[in-house]
Amino acid sequence: MPRRDSSGTPAVVALTAAGVAFTQHAYGHDPAAPSYGLEAAAVLGLPPEQVFKTLVVDTGAGLAVGVVPVAGQLDLKAMAAALGVKRVSLAAPAAAERSSGYVVGGISPVGQKRALPTVVDESAELYDVVYVSGGRRGLDLGLSPADLVRVTGAAVADIGR
């Protein structure tokens, strides 16, 4: 019988089911931290350029996901171009949570309730391992950029700034 524990988030379950090699990095999340992603990088001792945040955007016709380094921002124009739409805006937090099944600050690009078009910033390819939210605040997952792209069905484009 498989072991169930508190880290058995949908992201962990999805990566395990897909046979993806990954590492789990749990840490004590500080609710007062001004940035979830920068907090993760600092606590885990990782360069912020190697830790990626998951942002849900609204295309006007539906939602999509952008994955960019926590050290920067999502370039909304570049994201729209990567998706082939006129413009995108950040989705309302409630819409992002409803669609993904995760809470803001813990939204993983992996194992979302609804599979959405996903774009990963091309800077991910500079690393052997990138870190993304594991599906809850205080849990990051390390995996290869190629596996992240494969398991999310993502496109890769220059969407960060």
PDB file of C-alpha atoms in Angstrom:
ATOM      1  CA  MET A   1       0.000   0.000   0.000  1.00  0.00           C
ATOM      2  CA  PRO A   2       1.476   3.411  -0.956  1.00  0.00           C
ATOM      3  CA  ARG A   3       2.561   5.641   1.889  1.00  0.00           C
ATOM      4  CA  ARG A   4       0.362   8.723   2.336  1.00  0.00           C
ATOM      5  CA  ASP A   5       1.721  11.756   4.109  1.00  0.00           C
ATOM      6  CA  SER A   6       1.173  15.494   4.233  1.00  0.00           C
ATOM      7  CA  SER A   7       3.415  16.058   1.210  1.00  0.00           C
ATOM      8  CA  GLY A   8       1.243  13.833  -1.002  1.00  0.00           C
ATOM      9  CA  THR A   9      -0.045  16.879  -2.865  1.00  0.00           C
ATOM     10  CA  PRO A  10      -1.578  16.485  -6.328  1.00  0.00           C
ATOM     11  CA  ALA A  11       1.786  17.686  -7.744  1.00  0.00           C
ATOM     12  CA  VAL A  12       3.708  14.944  -5.921  1.00  0.00           C
ATOM     13  CA  VAL A  13       1.111  12.358  -6.958  1.00  0.00           C
ATOM     14  CA  ALA A  14       1.216  13.499 -10.613  1.00  0.00           C
ATOM     15  CA  LEU A  15       5.020  13.426 -10.824  1.00  0.00           C
ATOM     16  CA  THR A  16       5.167  10.017  -9.151  1.00  0.00           C
ATOM     17  CA  ALA A  17       2.500   8.642 -11.512  1.00  0.00           C
ATOM     18  CA  ALA A  18       4.403  10.042 -14.519  1.00  0.00           C
ATOM     19  CA  GLY A  19       7.609   8.346 -13.371  1.00  0.00           C
ATOM     20  CA  VAL A  20       9.432  11.677 -13.071  1.00  0.00           C
ATOM     21  CA  ALA A  21      12.505  11.880 -10.851  1.00  0.00           C
ATOM     22  CA  PHE A  22      12.098  14.759  -8.396  1.00  0.00           C
ATOM     23  CA  THR A  23      13.135  15.891  -4.944  1.00  0.00           C
ATOM     24  CA  GLN A  24      10.935  17.368  -2.225  1.00  0.00           C
ATOM     25  CA  HIS A  25      12.070  20.355  -0.169  1.00  0.00           C
ATOM     26  CA  ALA A  26       9.813  21.219   2.757  1.00  0.00           C
ATOM     27  CA  TYR A  27      10.400  24.283   4.893  1.00  0.00           C
ATOM     28  CA  GLY A  28       8.586  26.265   7.554  1.00  0.00           C
ATOM     29  CA  HIS A  29       6.624  28.915   5.680  1.00  0.00           C
ATOM     30  CA  ASP A  30       6.478  32.351   7.306  1.00  0.00           C
ATOM     31  CA  PRO A  31       3.000  33.848   6.687  1.00  0.00           C
ATOM     32  CA  ALA A  32       4.557  37.335   6.951  1.00  0.00           C
ATOM     33  CA  ALA A  33       6.993  36.695   4.080  1.00  0.00           C
ATOM     34  CA  PRO A  34       6.460  39.366   1.396  1.00  0.00           C
ATOM     35  CA  SER A  35       7.214  36.922  -1.452  1.00  0.00           C
ATOM     36  CA  TYR A  36       6.507  33.191  -1.341  1.00  0.00           C
ATOM     37  CA  GLY A  37       9.034  32.452  -4.078  1.00  0.00           C
ATOM     38  CA  LEU A  38      11.863  34.562  -2.713  1.00  0.00           C
ATOM     39  CA  GLU A  39      11.196  33.055   0.710  1.00  0.00           C
ATOM     40  CA  ALA A  40      11.576  29.554  -0.755  1.00  0.00           C
ATOM     41  CA  ALA A  41      14.839  30.467  -2.503  1.00  0.00           C
ATOM     42  CA  ALA A  42      16.298  32.022   0.656  1.00  0.00           C
ATOM     43  CA  VAL A  43      15.228  29.239   3.019  1.00  0.00           C
ATOM     44  CA  LEU A  44      16.393  26.497   0.651  1.00  0.00           C
ATOM     45  CA  GLY A  45      19.670  28.308  -0.115  1.00  0.00           C
ATOM     46  CA  LEU A  46      18.987  28.431  -3.861  1.00  0.00           C
ATOM     47  CA  PRO A  47      19.607  31.185  -6.405  1.00  0.00           C
ATOM     48  CA  PRO A  48      16.281  32.984  -7.045  1.00  0.00           C
ATOM     49  CA  GLU A  49      16.841  32.521 -10.796  1.00  0.00           C
ATOM     50  CA  GLN A  50      16.566  28.734 -10.310  1.00  0.00           C
ATOM     51  CA  VAL A  51      13.313  28.845  -8.310  1.00  0.00           C
ATOM     52  CA  PHE A  52      10.198  29.367 -10.428  1.00  0.00           C
ATOM     53  CA  LYS A  53       6.798  30.786  -9.558  1.00  0.00           C
ATOM     54  CA  THR A  54       3.537  29.720 -11.144  1.00  0.00           C
ATOM     55  CA  LEU A  55       1.238  32.510 -12.267  1.00  0.00           C
ATOM     56  CA  VAL A  56      -2.248  32.009 -13.644  1.00  0.00           C
ATOM     57  CA  VAL A  57      -3.298  34.466 -16.337  1.00  0.00           C
ATOM     58  CA  ASP A  58      -6.614  35.276 -17.965  1.00  0.00           C
ATOM     59  CA  THR A  59      -6.571  35.421 -21.764  1.00  0.00           C
ATOM     60  CA  GLY A  60     -10.119  36.710 -22.032  1.00  0.00           C
ATOM     61  CA  ALA A  61     -11.088  33.335 -23.458  1.00  0.00           C
ATOM     62  CA  GLY A  62      -9.812  31.218 -20.561  1.00  0.00           C
ATOM     63  CA  LEU A  63      -6.965  30.744 -18.141  1.00  0.00           C
ATOM     64  CA  ALA A  64      -3.343  29.785 -18.792  1.00  0.00           C
ATOM     65  CA  VAL A  65      -0.211  29.284 -16.700  1.00  0.00           C
ATOM     66  CA  GLY A  66       3.132  31.094 -16.843  1.00  0.00           C
ATOM     67  CA  VAL A  67       6.178  29.725 -15.020  1.00  0.00           C
ATOM     68  CA  VAL A  68       8.939  32.288 -14.427  1.00  0.00           C
ATOM     69  CA  PRO A  69      11.865  32.769 -12.039  1.00  0.00           C
ATOM     70  CA  VAL A  70      10.913  34.221  -8.652  1.00  0.00           C
ATOM     71  CA  ALA A  71      13.691  36.790  -9.153  1.00  0.00           C
ATOM     72  CA  GLY A  72      11.720  38.477 -11.944  1.00  0.00           C
ATOM     73  CA  GLN A  73       8.257  39.090 -13.285  1.00  0.00           C
ATOM     74  CA  LEU A  74       5.992  37.674 -15.940  1.00  0.00           C
ATOM     75  CA  ASP A  75       6.085  39.790 -19.118  1.00  0.00           C
ATOM     76  CA  LEU A  76       2.374  39.907 -19.949  1.00  0.00           C
ATOM     77  CA  LYS A  77       2.960  40.938 -23.591  1.00  0.00           C
ATOM     78  CA  ALA A  78       5.425  38.109 -24.131  1.00  0.00           C
ATOM     79  CA  MET A  79       3.038  35.668 -22.434  1.00  0.00           C
ATOM     80  CA  ALA A  80       0.203  36.775 -24.735  1.00  0.00           C
ATOM     81  CA  ALA A  81       2.461  36.323 -27.770  1.00  0.00           C
ATOM     82  CA  ALA A  82       3.523  32.847 -26.587  1.00  0.00           C
ATOM     83  CA  LEU A  83      -0.146  31.881 -26.245  1.00  0.00           C
ATOM     84  CA  GLY A  84      -1.116  33.480 -29.560  1.00  0.00           C
ATOM     85  CA  VAL A  85      -3.625  35.892 -27.998  1.00  0.00           C
ATOM     86  CA  LYS A  86      -3.894  39.692 -28.011  1.00  0.00           C
ATOM     87  CA  ARG A  87      -3.401  40.247 -24.300  1.00  0.00           C
ATOM     88  CA  VAL A  88      -3.387  38.562 -20.916  1.00  0.00           C
ATOM     89  CA  SER A  89      -3.820  39.821 -17.383  1.00  0.00           C
ATOM     90  CA  LEU A  90      -3.111  38.142 -14.080  1.00  0.00           C
ATOM     91  CA  ALA A  91      -6.096  36.045 -13.076  1.00  0.00           C
ATOM     92  CA  ALA A  92      -8.006  36.914  -9.937  1.00  0.00           C
ATOM     93  CA  PRO A  93      -6.605  34.920  -6.994  1.00  0.00           C
ATOM     94  CA  ALA A  94      -9.968  33.182  -6.435  1.00  0.00           C
ATOM     95  CA  ALA A  95     -10.099  32.112 -10.103  1.00  0.00           C
ATOM     96  CA  ALA A  96      -6.506  30.826  -9.939  1.00  0.00           C
ATOM     97  CA  GLU A  97      -7.285  28.820  -6.804  1.00  0.00           C
ATOM     98  CA  ARG A  98     -10.544  27.433  -8.202  1.00  0.00           C
ATOM     99  CA  SER A  99      -8.938  26.364 -11.464  1.00  0.00           C
ATOM    100  CA  SER A 100      -5.724  24.921 -10.034  1.00  0.00           C
ATOM    101  CA  GLY A 101      -7.031  23.376  -6.835  1.00  0.00           C
ATOM    102  CA  TYR A 102      -4.158  25.030  -4.953  1.00  0.00           C
ATOM    103  CA  VAL A 103      -3.924  28.115  -2.734  1.00  0.00           C
ATOM    104  CA  VAL A 104      -2.111  31.245  -3.895  1.00  0.00           C
ATOM    105  CA  GLY A 105       1.506  30.954  -2.801  1.00  0.00           C
ATOM    106  CA  GLY A 106       1.304  27.193  -3.243  1.00  0.00           C
ATOM    107  CA  ILE A 107       0.110  26.900  -6.848  1.00  0.00           C
ATOM    108  CA  SER A 108       2.155  24.258  -8.617  1.00  0.00           C
ATOM    109  CA  PRO A 109       2.361  24.032 -12.393  1.00  0.00           C
ATOM    110  CA  VAL A 110       2.038  20.259 -11.936  1.00  0.00           C
ATOM    111  CA  GLY A 111      -1.089  18.338 -10.951  1.00  0.00           C
ATOM    112  CA  GLN A 112      -3.561  21.168 -11.399  1.00  0.00           C
ATOM    113  CA  LYS A 113      -7.252  20.341 -11.213  1.00  0.00           C
ATOM    114  CA  ARG A 114      -7.698  21.504 -14.812  1.00  0.00           C
ATOM    115  CA  ALA A 115      -4.889  21.210 -17.335  1.00  0.00           C
ATOM    116  CA  LEU A 116      -4.317  24.687 -18.739  1.00  0.00           C
ATOM    117  CA  PRO A 117      -2.098  25.931 -21.559  1.00  0.00           C
ATOM    118  CA  THR A 118       1.289  26.412 -19.894  1.00  0.00           C
ATOM    119  CA  VAL A 119       4.391  28.370 -20.867  1.00  0.00           C
ATOM    120  CA  VAL A 120       7.722  27.927 -19.067  1.00  0.00           C
ATOM    121  CA  ASP A 121      10.286  30.716 -19.296  1.00  0.00           C
ATOM    122  CA  GLU A 122      13.227  29.686 -21.464  1.00  0.00           C
ATOM    123  CA  SER A 123      15.683  30.522 -18.660  1.00  0.00           C
ATOM    124  CA  ALA A 124      14.667  27.218 -17.050  1.00  0.00           C
ATOM    125  CA  GLU A 125      16.764  25.459 -19.683  1.00  0.00           C
ATOM    126  CA  LEU A 126      19.918  27.000 -18.172  1.00  0.00           C
ATOM    127  CA  TYR A 127      19.644  24.620 -15.193  1.00  0.00           C
ATOM    128  CA  ASP A 128      19.854  20.866 -14.692  1.00  0.00           C
ATOM    129  CA  VAL A 129      17.229  21.215 -11.946  1.00  0.00           C
ATOM    130  CA  VAL A 130      14.569  23.872 -11.393  1.00  0.00           C
ATOM    131  CA  TYR A 131      12.386  24.293  -8.334  1.00  0.00           C
ATOM    132  CA  VAL A 132       8.626  24.890  -8.419  1.00  0.00           C
ATOM    133  CA  SER A 133       5.917  24.922  -5.782  1.00  0.00           C
ATOM    134  CA  GLY A 134       4.952  21.474  -4.627  1.00  0.00           C
ATOM    135  CA  GLY A 135       1.297  22.361  -4.202  1.00  0.00           C
ATOM    136  CA  ARG A 136       1.319  23.984  -0.788  1.00  0.00           C
ATOM    137  CA  ARG A 137       3.109  26.844   0.885  1.00  0.00           C
ATOM    138  CA  GLY A 138       6.356  25.538   2.348  1.00  0.00           C
ATOM    139  CA  LEU A 139       6.989  22.763  -0.201  1.00  0.00           C
ATOM    140  CA  ASP A 140       9.091  23.052  -3.340  1.00  0.00           C
ATOM    141  CA  LEU A 141       9.922  20.304  -5.817  1.00  0.00           C
ATOM    142  CA  GLY A 142      13.160  20.000  -7.770  1.00  0.00           C
ATOM    143  CA  LEU A 143      13.010  18.445 -11.232  1.00  0.00           C
ATOM    144  CA  SER A 144      14.623  18.763 -14.624  1.00  0.00           C
ATOM    145  CA  PRO A 145      13.277  21.507 -16.889  1.00  0.00           C
ATOM    146  CA  ALA A 146      12.651  18.892 -19.598  1.00  0.00           C
ATOM    147  CA  ASP A 147      10.470  16.860 -17.205  1.00  0.00           C
ATOM    148  CA  LEU A 148       8.616  20.010 -16.110  1.00  0.00           C
ATOM    149  CA  VAL A 149       7.846  20.863 -19.736  1.00  0.00           C
ATOM    150  CA  ARG A 150       6.870  17.286 -20.570  1.00  0.00           C
ATOM    151  CA  VAL A 151       4.600  16.679 -17.591  1.00  0.00           C
ATOM    152  CA  THR A 152       2.792  20.019 -17.982  1.00  0.00           C
ATOM    153  CA  GLY A 153       2.661  19.916 -21.791  1.00  0.00           C
ATOM    154  CA  ALA A 154       4.248  23.363 -21.723  1.00  0.00           C
ATOM    155  CA  ALA A 155       5.657  25.531 -24.442  1.00  0.00           C
ATOM    156  CA  VAL A 156       8.997  27.197 -23.755  1.00  0.00           C
ATOM    157  CA  ALA A 157       9.351  30.910 -24.505  1.00  0.00           C
ATOM    158  CA  ASP A 158      11.002  34.093 -23.278  1.00  0.00           C
ATOM    159  CA  ILE A 159       8.207  35.258 -20.945  1.00  0.00           C
ATOM    160  CA  GLY A 160      10.182  36.589 -17.986  1.00  0.00           C
ATOM    161  CA  ARG A 161      11.638  40.000 -17.361  1.00  0.00           C
TER     162      ARG A 161
END
